[in-house]
N, C-alpha and C. Protein backbone atom coordinates (compact mmCIF):
# COMPACT_ATOMS: atom_id res chain seq x y z
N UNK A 1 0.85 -1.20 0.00
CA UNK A 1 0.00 0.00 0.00
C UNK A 1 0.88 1.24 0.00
N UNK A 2 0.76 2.20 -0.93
CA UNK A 2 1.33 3.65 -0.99
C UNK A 2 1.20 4.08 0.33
N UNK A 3 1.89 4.91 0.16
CA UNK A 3 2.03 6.22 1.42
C UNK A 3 0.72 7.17 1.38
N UNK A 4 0.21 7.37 0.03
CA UNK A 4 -1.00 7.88 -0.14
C UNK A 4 -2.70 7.33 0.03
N UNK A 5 -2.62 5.90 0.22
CA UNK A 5 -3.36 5.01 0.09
C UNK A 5 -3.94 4.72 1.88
N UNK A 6 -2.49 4.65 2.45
CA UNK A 6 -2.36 4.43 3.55
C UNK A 6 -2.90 5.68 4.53
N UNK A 7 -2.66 7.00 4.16
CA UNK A 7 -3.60 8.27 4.80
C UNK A 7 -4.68 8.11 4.48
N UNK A 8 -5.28 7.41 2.72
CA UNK A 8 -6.44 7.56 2.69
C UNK A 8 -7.61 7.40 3.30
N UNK A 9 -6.84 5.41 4.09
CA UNK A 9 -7.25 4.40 4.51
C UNK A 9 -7.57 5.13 5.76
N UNK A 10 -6.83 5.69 6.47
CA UNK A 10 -6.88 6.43 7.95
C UNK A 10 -7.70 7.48 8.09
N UNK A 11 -7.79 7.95 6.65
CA UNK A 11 -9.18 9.13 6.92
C UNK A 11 -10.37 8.69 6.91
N UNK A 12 -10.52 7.57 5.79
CA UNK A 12 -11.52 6.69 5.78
C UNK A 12 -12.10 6.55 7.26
N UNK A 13 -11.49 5.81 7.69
CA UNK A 13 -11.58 4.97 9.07
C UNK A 13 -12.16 6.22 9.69
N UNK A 14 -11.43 7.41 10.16
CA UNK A 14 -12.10 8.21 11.19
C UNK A 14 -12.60 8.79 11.40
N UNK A 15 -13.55 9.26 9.71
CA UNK A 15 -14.32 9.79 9.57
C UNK A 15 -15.56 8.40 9.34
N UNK A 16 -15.49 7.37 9.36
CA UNK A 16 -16.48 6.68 9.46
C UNK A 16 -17.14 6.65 11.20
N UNK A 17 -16.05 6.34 11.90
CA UNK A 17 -16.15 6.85 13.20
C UNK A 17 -16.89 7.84 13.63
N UNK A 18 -16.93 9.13 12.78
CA UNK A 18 -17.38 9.99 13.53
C UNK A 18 -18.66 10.06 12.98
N UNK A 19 -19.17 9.33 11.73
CA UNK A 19 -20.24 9.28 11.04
C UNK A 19 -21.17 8.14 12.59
N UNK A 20 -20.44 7.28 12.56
CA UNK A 20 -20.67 6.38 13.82
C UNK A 20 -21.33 7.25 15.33
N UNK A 21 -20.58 8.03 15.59
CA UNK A 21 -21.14 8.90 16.34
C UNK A 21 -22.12 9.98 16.26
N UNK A 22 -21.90 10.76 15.18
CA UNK A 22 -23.11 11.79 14.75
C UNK A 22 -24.98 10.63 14.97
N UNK A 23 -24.26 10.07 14.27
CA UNK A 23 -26.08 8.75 13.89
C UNK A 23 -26.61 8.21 15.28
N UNK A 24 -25.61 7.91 15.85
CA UNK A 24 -26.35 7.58 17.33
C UNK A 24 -26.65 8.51 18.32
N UNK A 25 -25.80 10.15 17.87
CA UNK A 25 -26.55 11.29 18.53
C UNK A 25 -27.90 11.68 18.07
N UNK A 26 -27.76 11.17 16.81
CA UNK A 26 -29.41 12.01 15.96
C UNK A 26 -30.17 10.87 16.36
N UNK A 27 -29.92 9.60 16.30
CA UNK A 27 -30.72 8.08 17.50
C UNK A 27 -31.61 8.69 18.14
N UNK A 28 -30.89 8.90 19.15
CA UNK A 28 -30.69 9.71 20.81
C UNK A 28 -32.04 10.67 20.57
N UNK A 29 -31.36 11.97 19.97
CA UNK A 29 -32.38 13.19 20.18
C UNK A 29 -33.52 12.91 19.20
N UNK A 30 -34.57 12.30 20.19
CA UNK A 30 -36.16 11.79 19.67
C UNK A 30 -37.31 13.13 20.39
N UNK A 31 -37.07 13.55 21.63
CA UNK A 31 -37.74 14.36 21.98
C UNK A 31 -38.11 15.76 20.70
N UNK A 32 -39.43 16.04 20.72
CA UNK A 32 -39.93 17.18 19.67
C UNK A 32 -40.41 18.25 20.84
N UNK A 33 -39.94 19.28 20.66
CA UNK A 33 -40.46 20.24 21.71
C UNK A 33 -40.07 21.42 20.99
N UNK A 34 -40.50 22.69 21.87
CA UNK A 34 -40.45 23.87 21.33
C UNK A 34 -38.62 24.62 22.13
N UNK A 35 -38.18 24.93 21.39
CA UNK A 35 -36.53 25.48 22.44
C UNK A 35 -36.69 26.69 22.90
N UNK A 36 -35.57 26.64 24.07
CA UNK A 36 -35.74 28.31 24.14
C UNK A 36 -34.14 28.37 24.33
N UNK A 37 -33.62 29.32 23.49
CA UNK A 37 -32.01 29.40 23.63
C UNK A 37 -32.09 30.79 23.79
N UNK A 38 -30.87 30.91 24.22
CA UNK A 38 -30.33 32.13 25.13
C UNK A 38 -28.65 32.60 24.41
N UNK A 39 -28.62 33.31 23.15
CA UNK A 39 -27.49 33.84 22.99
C UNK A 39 -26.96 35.12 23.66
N UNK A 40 -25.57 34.86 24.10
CA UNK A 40 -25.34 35.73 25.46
C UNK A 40 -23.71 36.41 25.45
N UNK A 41 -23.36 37.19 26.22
CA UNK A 41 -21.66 37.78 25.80
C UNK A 41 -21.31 38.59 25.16
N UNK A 42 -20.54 39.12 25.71
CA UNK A 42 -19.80 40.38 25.35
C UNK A 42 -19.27 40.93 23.83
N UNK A 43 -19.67 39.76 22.84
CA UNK A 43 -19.48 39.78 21.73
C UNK A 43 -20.65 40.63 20.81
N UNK A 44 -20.12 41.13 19.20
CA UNK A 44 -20.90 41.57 18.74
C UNK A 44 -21.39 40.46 17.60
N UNK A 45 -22.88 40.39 17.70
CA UNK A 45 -23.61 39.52 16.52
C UNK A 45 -24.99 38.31 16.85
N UNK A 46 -25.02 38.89 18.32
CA UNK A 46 -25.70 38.20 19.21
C UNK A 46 -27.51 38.76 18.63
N UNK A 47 -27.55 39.91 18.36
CA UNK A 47 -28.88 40.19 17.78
C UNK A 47 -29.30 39.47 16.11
N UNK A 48 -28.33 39.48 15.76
CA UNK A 48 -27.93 39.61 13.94
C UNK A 48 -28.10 37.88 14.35
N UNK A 49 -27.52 36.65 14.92
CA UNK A 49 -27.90 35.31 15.47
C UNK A 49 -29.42 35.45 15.33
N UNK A 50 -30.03 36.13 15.94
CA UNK A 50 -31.74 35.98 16.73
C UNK A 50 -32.30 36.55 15.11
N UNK A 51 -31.71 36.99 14.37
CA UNK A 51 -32.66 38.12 13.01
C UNK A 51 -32.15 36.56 11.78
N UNK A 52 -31.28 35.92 12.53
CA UNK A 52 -30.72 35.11 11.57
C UNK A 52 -31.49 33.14 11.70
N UNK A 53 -32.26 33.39 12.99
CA UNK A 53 -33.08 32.16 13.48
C UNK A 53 -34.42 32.14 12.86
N UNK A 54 -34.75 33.81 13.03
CA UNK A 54 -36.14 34.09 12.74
C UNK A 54 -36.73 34.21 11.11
N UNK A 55 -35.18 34.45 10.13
CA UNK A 55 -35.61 34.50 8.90
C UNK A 55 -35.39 32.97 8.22
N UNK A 56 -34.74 32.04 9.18
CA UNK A 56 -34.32 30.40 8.95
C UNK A 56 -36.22 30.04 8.85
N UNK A 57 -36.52 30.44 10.01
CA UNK A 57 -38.11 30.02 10.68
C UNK A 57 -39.33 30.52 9.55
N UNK A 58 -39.30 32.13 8.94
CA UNK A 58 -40.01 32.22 7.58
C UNK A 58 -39.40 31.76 6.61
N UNK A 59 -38.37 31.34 6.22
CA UNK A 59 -38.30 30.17 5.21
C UNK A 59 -38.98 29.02 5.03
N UNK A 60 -39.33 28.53 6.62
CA UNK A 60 -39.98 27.34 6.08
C UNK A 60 -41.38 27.75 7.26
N UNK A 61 -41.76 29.08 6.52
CA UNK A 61 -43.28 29.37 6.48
C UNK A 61 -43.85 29.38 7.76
N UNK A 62 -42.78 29.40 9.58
CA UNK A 62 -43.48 29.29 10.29
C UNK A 62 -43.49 31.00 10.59
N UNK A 63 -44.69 31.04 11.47
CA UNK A 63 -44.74 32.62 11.91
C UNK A 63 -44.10 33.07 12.85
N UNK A 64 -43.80 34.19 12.90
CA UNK A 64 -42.48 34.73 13.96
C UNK A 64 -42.75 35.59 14.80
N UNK A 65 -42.57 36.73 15.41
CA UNK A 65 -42.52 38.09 16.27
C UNK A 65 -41.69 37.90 16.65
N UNK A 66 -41.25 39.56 16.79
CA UNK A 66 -40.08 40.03 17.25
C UNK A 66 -40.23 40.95 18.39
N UNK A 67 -39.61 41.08 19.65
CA UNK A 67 -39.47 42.26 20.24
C UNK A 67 -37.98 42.58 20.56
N UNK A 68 -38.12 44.13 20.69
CA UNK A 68 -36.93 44.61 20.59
C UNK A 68 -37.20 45.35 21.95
N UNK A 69 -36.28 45.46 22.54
CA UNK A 69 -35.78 46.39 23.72
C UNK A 69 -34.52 47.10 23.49
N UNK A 70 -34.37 47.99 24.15
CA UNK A 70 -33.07 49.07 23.79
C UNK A 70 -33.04 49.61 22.95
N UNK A 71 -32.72 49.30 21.35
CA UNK A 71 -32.88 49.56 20.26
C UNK A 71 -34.57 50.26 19.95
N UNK A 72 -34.18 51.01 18.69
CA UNK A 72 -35.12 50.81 18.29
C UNK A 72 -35.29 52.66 17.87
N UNK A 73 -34.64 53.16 17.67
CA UNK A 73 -35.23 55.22 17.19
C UNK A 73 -34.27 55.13 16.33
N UNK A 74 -33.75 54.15 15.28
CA UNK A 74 -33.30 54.33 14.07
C UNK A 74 -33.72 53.16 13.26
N UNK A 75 -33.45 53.63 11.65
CA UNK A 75 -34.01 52.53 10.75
C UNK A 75 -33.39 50.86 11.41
N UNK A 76 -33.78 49.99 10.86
CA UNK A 76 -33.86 48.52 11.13
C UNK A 76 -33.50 47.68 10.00
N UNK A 77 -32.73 47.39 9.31
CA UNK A 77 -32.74 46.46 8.23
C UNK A 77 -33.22 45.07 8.41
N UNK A 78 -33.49 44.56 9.52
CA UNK A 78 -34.36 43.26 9.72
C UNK A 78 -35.71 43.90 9.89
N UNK A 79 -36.14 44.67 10.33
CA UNK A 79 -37.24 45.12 10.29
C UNK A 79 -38.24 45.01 9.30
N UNK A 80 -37.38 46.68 8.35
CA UNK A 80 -37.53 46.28 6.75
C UNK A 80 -37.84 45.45 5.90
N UNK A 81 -37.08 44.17 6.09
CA UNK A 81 -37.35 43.28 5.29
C UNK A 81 -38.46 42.15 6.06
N UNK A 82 -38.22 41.60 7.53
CA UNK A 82 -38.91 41.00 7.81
C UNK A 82 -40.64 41.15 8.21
N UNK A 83 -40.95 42.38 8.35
CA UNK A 83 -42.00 42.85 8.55
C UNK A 83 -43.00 42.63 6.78
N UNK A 84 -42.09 42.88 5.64
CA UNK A 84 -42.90 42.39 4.82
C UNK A 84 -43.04 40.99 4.66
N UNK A 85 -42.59 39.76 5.26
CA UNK A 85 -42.83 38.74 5.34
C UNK A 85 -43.55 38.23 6.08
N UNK A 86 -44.19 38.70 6.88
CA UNK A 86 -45.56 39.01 8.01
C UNK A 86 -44.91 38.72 9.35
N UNK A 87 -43.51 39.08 9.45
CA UNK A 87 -43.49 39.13 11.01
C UNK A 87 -43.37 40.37 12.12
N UNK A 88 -44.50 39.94 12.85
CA UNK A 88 -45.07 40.79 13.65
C UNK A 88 -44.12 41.57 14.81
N UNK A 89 -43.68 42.50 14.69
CA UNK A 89 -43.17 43.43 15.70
C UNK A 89 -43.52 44.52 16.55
N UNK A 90 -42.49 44.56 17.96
CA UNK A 90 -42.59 45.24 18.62
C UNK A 90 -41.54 46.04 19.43
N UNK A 91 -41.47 47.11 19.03
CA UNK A 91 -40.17 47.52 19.54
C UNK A 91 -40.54 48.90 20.59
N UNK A 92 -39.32 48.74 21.76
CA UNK A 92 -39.51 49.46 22.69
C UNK A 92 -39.04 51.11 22.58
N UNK A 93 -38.24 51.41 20.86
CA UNK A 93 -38.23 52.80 20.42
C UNK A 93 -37.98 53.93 21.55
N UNK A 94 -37.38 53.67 22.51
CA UNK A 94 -36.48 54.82 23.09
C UNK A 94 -35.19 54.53 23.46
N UNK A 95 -34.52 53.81 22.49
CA UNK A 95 -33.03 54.20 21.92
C UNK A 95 -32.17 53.76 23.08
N UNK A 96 -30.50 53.32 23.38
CA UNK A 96 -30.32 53.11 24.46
C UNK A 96 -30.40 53.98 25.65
N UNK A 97 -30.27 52.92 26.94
CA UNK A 97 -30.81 54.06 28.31
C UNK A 97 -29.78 54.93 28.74
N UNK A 98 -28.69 54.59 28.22
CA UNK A 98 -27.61 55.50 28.18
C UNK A 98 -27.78 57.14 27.57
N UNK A 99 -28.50 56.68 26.88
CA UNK A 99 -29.27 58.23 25.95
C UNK A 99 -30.52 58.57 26.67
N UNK A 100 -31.12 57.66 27.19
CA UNK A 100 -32.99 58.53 27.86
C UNK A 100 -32.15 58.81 28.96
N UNK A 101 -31.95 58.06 30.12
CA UNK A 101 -31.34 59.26 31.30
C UNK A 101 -32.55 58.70 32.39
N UNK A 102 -33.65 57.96 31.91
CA UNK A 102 -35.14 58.39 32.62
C UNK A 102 -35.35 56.96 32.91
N UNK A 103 -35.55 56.38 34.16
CA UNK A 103 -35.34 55.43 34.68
C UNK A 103 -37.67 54.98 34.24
N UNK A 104 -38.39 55.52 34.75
CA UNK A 104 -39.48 55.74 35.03
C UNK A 104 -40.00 55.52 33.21
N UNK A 105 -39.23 56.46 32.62
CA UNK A 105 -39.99 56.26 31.06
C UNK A 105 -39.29 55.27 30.40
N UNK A 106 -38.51 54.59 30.48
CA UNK A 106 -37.64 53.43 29.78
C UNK A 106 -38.75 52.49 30.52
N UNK A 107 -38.41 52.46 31.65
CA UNK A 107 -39.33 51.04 32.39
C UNK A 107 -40.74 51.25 31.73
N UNK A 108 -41.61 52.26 31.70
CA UNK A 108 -43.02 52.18 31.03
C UNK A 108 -42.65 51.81 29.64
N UNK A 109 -41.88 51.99 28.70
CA UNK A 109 -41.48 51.62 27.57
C UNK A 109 -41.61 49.75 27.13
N UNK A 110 -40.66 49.34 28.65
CA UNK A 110 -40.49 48.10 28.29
C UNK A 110 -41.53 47.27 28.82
N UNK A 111 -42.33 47.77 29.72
CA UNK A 111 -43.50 47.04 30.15
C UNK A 111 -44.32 47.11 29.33
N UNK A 112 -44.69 48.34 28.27
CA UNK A 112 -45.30 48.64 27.08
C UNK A 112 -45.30 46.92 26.02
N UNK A 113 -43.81 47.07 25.96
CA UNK A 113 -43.48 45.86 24.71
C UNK A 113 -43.97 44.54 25.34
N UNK A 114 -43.04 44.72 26.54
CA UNK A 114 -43.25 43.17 27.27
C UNK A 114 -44.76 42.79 27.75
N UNK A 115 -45.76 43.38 27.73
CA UNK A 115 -46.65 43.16 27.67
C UNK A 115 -47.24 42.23 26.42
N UNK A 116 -46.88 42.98 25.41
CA UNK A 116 -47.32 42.23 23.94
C UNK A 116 -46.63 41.32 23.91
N UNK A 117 -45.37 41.08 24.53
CA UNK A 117 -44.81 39.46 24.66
C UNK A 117 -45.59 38.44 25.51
N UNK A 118 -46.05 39.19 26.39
CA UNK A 118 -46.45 38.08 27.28
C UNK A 118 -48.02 37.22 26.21
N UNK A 119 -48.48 38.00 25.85
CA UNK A 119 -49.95 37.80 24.61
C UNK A 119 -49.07 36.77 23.85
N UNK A 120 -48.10 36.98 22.97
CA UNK A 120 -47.23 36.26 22.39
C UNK A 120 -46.99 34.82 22.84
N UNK A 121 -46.90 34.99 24.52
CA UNK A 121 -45.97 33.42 24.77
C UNK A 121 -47.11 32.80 24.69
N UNK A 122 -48.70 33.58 24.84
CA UNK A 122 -49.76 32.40 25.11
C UNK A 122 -50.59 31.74 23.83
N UNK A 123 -49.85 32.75 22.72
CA UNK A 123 -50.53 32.05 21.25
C UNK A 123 -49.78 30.87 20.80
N UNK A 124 -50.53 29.81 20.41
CA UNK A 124 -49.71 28.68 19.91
C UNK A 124 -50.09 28.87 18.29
N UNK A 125 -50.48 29.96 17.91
CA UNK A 125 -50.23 30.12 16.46
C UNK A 125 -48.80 30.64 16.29
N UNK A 126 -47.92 31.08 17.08
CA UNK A 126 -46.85 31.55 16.81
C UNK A 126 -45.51 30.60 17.40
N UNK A 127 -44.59 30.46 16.12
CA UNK A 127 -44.08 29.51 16.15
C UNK A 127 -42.78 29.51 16.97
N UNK A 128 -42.34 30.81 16.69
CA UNK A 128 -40.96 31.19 16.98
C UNK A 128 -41.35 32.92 17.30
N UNK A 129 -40.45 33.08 18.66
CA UNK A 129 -40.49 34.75 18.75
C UNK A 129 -38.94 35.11 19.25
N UNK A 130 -38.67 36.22 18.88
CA UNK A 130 -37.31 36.35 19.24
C UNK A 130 -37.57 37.29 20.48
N UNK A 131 -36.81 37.83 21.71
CA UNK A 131 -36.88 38.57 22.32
C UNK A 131 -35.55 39.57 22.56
N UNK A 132 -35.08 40.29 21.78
CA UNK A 132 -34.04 40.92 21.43
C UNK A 132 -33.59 41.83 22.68
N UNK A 133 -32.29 41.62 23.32
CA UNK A 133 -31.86 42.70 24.55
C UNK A 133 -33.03 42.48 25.58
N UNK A 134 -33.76 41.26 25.95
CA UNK A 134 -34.23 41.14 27.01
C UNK A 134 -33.23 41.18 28.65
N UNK A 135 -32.29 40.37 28.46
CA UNK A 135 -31.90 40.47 29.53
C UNK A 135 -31.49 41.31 30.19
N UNK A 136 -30.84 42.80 29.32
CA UNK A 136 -30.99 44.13 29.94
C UNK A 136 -32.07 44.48 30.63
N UNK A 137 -33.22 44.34 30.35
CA UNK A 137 -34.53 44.84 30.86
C UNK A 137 -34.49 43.94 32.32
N UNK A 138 -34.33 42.47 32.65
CA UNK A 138 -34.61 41.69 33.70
C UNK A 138 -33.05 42.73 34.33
N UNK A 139 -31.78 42.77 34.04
CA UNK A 139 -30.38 43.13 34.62
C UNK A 139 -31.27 44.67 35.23
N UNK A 140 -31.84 45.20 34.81
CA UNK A 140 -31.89 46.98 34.94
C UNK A 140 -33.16 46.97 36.23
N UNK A 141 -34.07 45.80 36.07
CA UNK A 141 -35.16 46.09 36.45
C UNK A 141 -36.29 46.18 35.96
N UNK A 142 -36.53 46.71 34.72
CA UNK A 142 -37.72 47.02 34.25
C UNK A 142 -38.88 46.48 34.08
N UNK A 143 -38.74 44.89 33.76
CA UNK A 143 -39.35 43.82 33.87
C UNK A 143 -38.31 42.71 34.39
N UNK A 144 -39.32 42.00 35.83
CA UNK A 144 -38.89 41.04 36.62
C UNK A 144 -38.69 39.78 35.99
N UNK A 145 -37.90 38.82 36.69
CA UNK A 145 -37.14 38.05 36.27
C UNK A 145 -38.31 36.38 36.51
N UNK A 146 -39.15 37.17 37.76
CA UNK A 146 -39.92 35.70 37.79
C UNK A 146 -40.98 35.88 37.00
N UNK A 147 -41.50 36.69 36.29
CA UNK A 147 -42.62 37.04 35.03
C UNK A 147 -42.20 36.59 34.11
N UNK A 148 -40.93 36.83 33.91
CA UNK A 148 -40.40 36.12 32.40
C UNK A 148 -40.05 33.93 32.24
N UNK A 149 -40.18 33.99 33.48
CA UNK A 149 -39.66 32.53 33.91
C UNK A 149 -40.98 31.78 33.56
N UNK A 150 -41.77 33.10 34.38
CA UNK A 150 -43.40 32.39 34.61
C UNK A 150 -43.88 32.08 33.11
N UNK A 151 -43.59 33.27 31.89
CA UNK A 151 -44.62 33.18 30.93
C UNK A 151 -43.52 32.25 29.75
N UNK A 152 -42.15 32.38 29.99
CA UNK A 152 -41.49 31.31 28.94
C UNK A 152 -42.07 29.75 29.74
N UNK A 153 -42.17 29.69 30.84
CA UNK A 153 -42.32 27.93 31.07
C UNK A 153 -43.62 27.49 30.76
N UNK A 154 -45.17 28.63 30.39
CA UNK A 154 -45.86 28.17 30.40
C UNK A 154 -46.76 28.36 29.04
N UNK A 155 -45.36 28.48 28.10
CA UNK A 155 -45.64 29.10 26.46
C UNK A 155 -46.37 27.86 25.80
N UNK A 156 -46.80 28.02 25.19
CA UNK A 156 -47.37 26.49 24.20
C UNK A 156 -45.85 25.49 23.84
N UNK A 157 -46.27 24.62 24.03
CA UNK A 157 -45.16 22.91 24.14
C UNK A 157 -44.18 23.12 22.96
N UNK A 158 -45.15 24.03 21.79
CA UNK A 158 -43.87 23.70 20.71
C UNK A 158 -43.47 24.91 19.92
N UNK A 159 -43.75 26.05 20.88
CA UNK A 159 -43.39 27.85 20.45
C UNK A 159 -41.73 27.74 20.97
N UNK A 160 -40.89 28.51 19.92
CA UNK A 160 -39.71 28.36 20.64
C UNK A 160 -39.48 29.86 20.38
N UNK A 161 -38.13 30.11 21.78
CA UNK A 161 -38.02 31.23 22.11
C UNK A 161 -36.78 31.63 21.89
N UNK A 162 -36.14 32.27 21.60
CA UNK A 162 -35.04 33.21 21.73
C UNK A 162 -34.45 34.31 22.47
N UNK A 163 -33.44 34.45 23.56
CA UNK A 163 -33.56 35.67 24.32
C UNK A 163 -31.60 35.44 23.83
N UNK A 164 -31.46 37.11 23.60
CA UNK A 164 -30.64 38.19 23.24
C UNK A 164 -30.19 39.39 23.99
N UNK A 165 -28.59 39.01 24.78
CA UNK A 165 -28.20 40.26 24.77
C UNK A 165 -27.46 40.26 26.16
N UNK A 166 -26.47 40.43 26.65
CA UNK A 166 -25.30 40.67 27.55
C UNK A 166 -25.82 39.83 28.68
N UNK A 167 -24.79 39.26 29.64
CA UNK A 167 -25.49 39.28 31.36
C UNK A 167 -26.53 38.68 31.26
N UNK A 168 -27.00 37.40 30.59
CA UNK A 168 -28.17 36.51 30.54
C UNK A 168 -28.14 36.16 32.22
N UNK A 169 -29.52 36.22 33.10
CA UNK A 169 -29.43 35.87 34.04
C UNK A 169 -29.42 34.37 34.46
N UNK A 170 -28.65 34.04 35.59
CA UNK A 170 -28.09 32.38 35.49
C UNK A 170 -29.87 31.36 35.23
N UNK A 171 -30.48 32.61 35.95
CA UNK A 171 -32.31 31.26 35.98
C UNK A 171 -32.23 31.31 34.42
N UNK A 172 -32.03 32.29 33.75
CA UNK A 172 -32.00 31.86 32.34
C UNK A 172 -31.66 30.56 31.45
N UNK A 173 -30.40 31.14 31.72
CA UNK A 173 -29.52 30.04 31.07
C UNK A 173 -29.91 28.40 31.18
N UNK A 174 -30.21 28.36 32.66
CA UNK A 174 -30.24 26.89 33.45
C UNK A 174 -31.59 27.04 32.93
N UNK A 175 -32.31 27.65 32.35
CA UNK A 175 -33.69 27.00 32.19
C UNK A 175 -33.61 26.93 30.55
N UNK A 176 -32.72 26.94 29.68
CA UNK A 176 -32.90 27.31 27.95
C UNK A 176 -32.18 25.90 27.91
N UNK A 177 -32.49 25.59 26.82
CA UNK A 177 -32.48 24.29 25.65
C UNK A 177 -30.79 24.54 25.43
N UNK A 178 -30.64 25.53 24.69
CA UNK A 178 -29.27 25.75 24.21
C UNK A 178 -29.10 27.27 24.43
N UNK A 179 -27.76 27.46 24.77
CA UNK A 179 -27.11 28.62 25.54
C UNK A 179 -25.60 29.09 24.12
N UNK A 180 -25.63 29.70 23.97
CA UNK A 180 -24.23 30.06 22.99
C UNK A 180 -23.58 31.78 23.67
N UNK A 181 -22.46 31.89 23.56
CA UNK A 181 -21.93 32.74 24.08
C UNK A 181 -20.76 33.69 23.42
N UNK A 182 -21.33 34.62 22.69
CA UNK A 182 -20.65 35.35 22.19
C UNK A 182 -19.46 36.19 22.53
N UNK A 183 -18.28 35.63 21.99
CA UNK A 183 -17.33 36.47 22.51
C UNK A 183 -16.22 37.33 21.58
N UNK A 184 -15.78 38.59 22.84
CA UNK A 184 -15.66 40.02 21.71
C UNK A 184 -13.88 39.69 21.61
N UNK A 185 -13.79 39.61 20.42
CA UNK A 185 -12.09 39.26 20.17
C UNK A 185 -11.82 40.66 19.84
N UNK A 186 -12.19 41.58 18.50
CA UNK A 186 -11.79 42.53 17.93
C UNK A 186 -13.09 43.16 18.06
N UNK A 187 -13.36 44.41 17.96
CA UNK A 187 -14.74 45.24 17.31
C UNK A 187 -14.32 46.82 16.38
N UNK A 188 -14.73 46.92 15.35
CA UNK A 188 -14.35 48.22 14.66
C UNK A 188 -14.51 49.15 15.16
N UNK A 189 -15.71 49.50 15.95
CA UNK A 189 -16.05 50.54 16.79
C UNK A 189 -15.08 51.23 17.54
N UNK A 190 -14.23 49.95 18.47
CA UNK A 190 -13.04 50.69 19.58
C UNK A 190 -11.56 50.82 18.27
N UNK A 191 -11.79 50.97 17.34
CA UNK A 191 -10.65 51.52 16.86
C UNK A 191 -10.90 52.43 16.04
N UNK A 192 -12.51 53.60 15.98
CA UNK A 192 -13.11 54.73 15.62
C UNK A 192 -13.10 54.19 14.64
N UNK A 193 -14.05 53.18 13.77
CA UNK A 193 -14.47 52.84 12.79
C UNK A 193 -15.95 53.29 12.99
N UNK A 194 -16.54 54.07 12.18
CA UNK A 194 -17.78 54.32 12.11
C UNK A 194 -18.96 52.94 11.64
N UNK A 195 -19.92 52.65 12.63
CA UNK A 195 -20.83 51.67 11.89
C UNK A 195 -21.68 51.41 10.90
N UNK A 196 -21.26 50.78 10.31
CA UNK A 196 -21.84 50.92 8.56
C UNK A 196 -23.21 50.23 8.26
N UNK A 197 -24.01 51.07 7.91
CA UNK A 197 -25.58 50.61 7.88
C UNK A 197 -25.12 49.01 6.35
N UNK A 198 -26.51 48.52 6.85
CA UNK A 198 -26.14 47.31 5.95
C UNK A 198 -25.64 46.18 6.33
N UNK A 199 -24.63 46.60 7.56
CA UNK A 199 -23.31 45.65 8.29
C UNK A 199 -23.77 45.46 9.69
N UNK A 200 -23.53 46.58 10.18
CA UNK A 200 -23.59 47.08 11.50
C UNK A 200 -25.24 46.93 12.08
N UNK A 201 -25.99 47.43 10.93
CA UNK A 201 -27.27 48.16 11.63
C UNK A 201 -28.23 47.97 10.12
């Protein structure tokens, strides 16, 4: 046997192996349920993830909503596009709290949105909802942490959820399907790169 024959033989082999393993993981995962994952960390792309689940989900025709917290007093390019695909939004439109200053009108803001979430967790016409920069709102106060526990655990069996955005609180995490954790290596911003609509925003 060649020298070439002989790597072949060895890749063969360990990628059959791992074919071996993938098949008895997909075996395994028989449970059908609705998820709720929690992308989280100091990294940037953690929203653009949740805009990137929700347009996977109108591809194959299920219905979506979105809410946004923090964001929200400039244009939207997921917005834009996903709103003509019929998904339903709600955004909390007073910009970050770093900019309002107003502890009292941010919190009426987000109780505003989070309200229409809570309507959300109880429709089982809706398949998938994203909840964008929630965990700021539970971190700040604005909306409590056992309301959100209460209305994700008691959403319809096969609505799945999405929560977005720094400082995921630990009941979170320990209660989501899948957890991913974004982390910040480089960002253009801290080296006065201006953010480029299209990219950025």
């Amino acid at each position: 046997m060649s020298t070439q024959e002989s790597k072949d033989s060895r890749y063969k082999a360990r990628q059959q192996k791992v074919k071996q393993q993938v098949d008895e993981k997909i075996e395994a995962a028989q449970e059908e349920k609705g998820l709720l994952l929690v992308i989280t960390g100091n990294g940037k792309g953690k929203s653009t993830s949740g805009f990137g689940t929700i347009a996977r989900a109108v591809g194959h025709e299920k219905k979506c909503a979105v809410a946004q917290f923090i964001k929200g007093t400039w244009e939207n390019g997921e917005k834009n596009l996903l709103e003509k695909l019929g998904v339903e939004f709600s955004v909390m439109a007073t910009g970050f709290t770093w900019e309002t200053q107003n502890k009292q009108t941010d919190t009426e803001a987000a109780q505003a949105v989070w309200k229409k979430c809570q309507n959300w967790l109880q429709d089982d016409s809706i398949d998938v909802i994203l909840l964008d920069e929630l965990t700021y709102m539970v971190t700040y106060g604005y909306i409590e942490l056992d309301e959100v526990v209460d209305a994700l655990s008691k959403r319809p069996e096969m609505q799945s959820v999405l929560i977005t955005g720094r400082a995921a609180h630990r009941q979170l995490i320990d209660m989501a399907d899948t957890v991913s954790e974004v982390k910040n290596v480089k960002h253009a911003f801290e080296s006065g790169v201006k953010a480029l609509k299209g990219v950025d925003w």
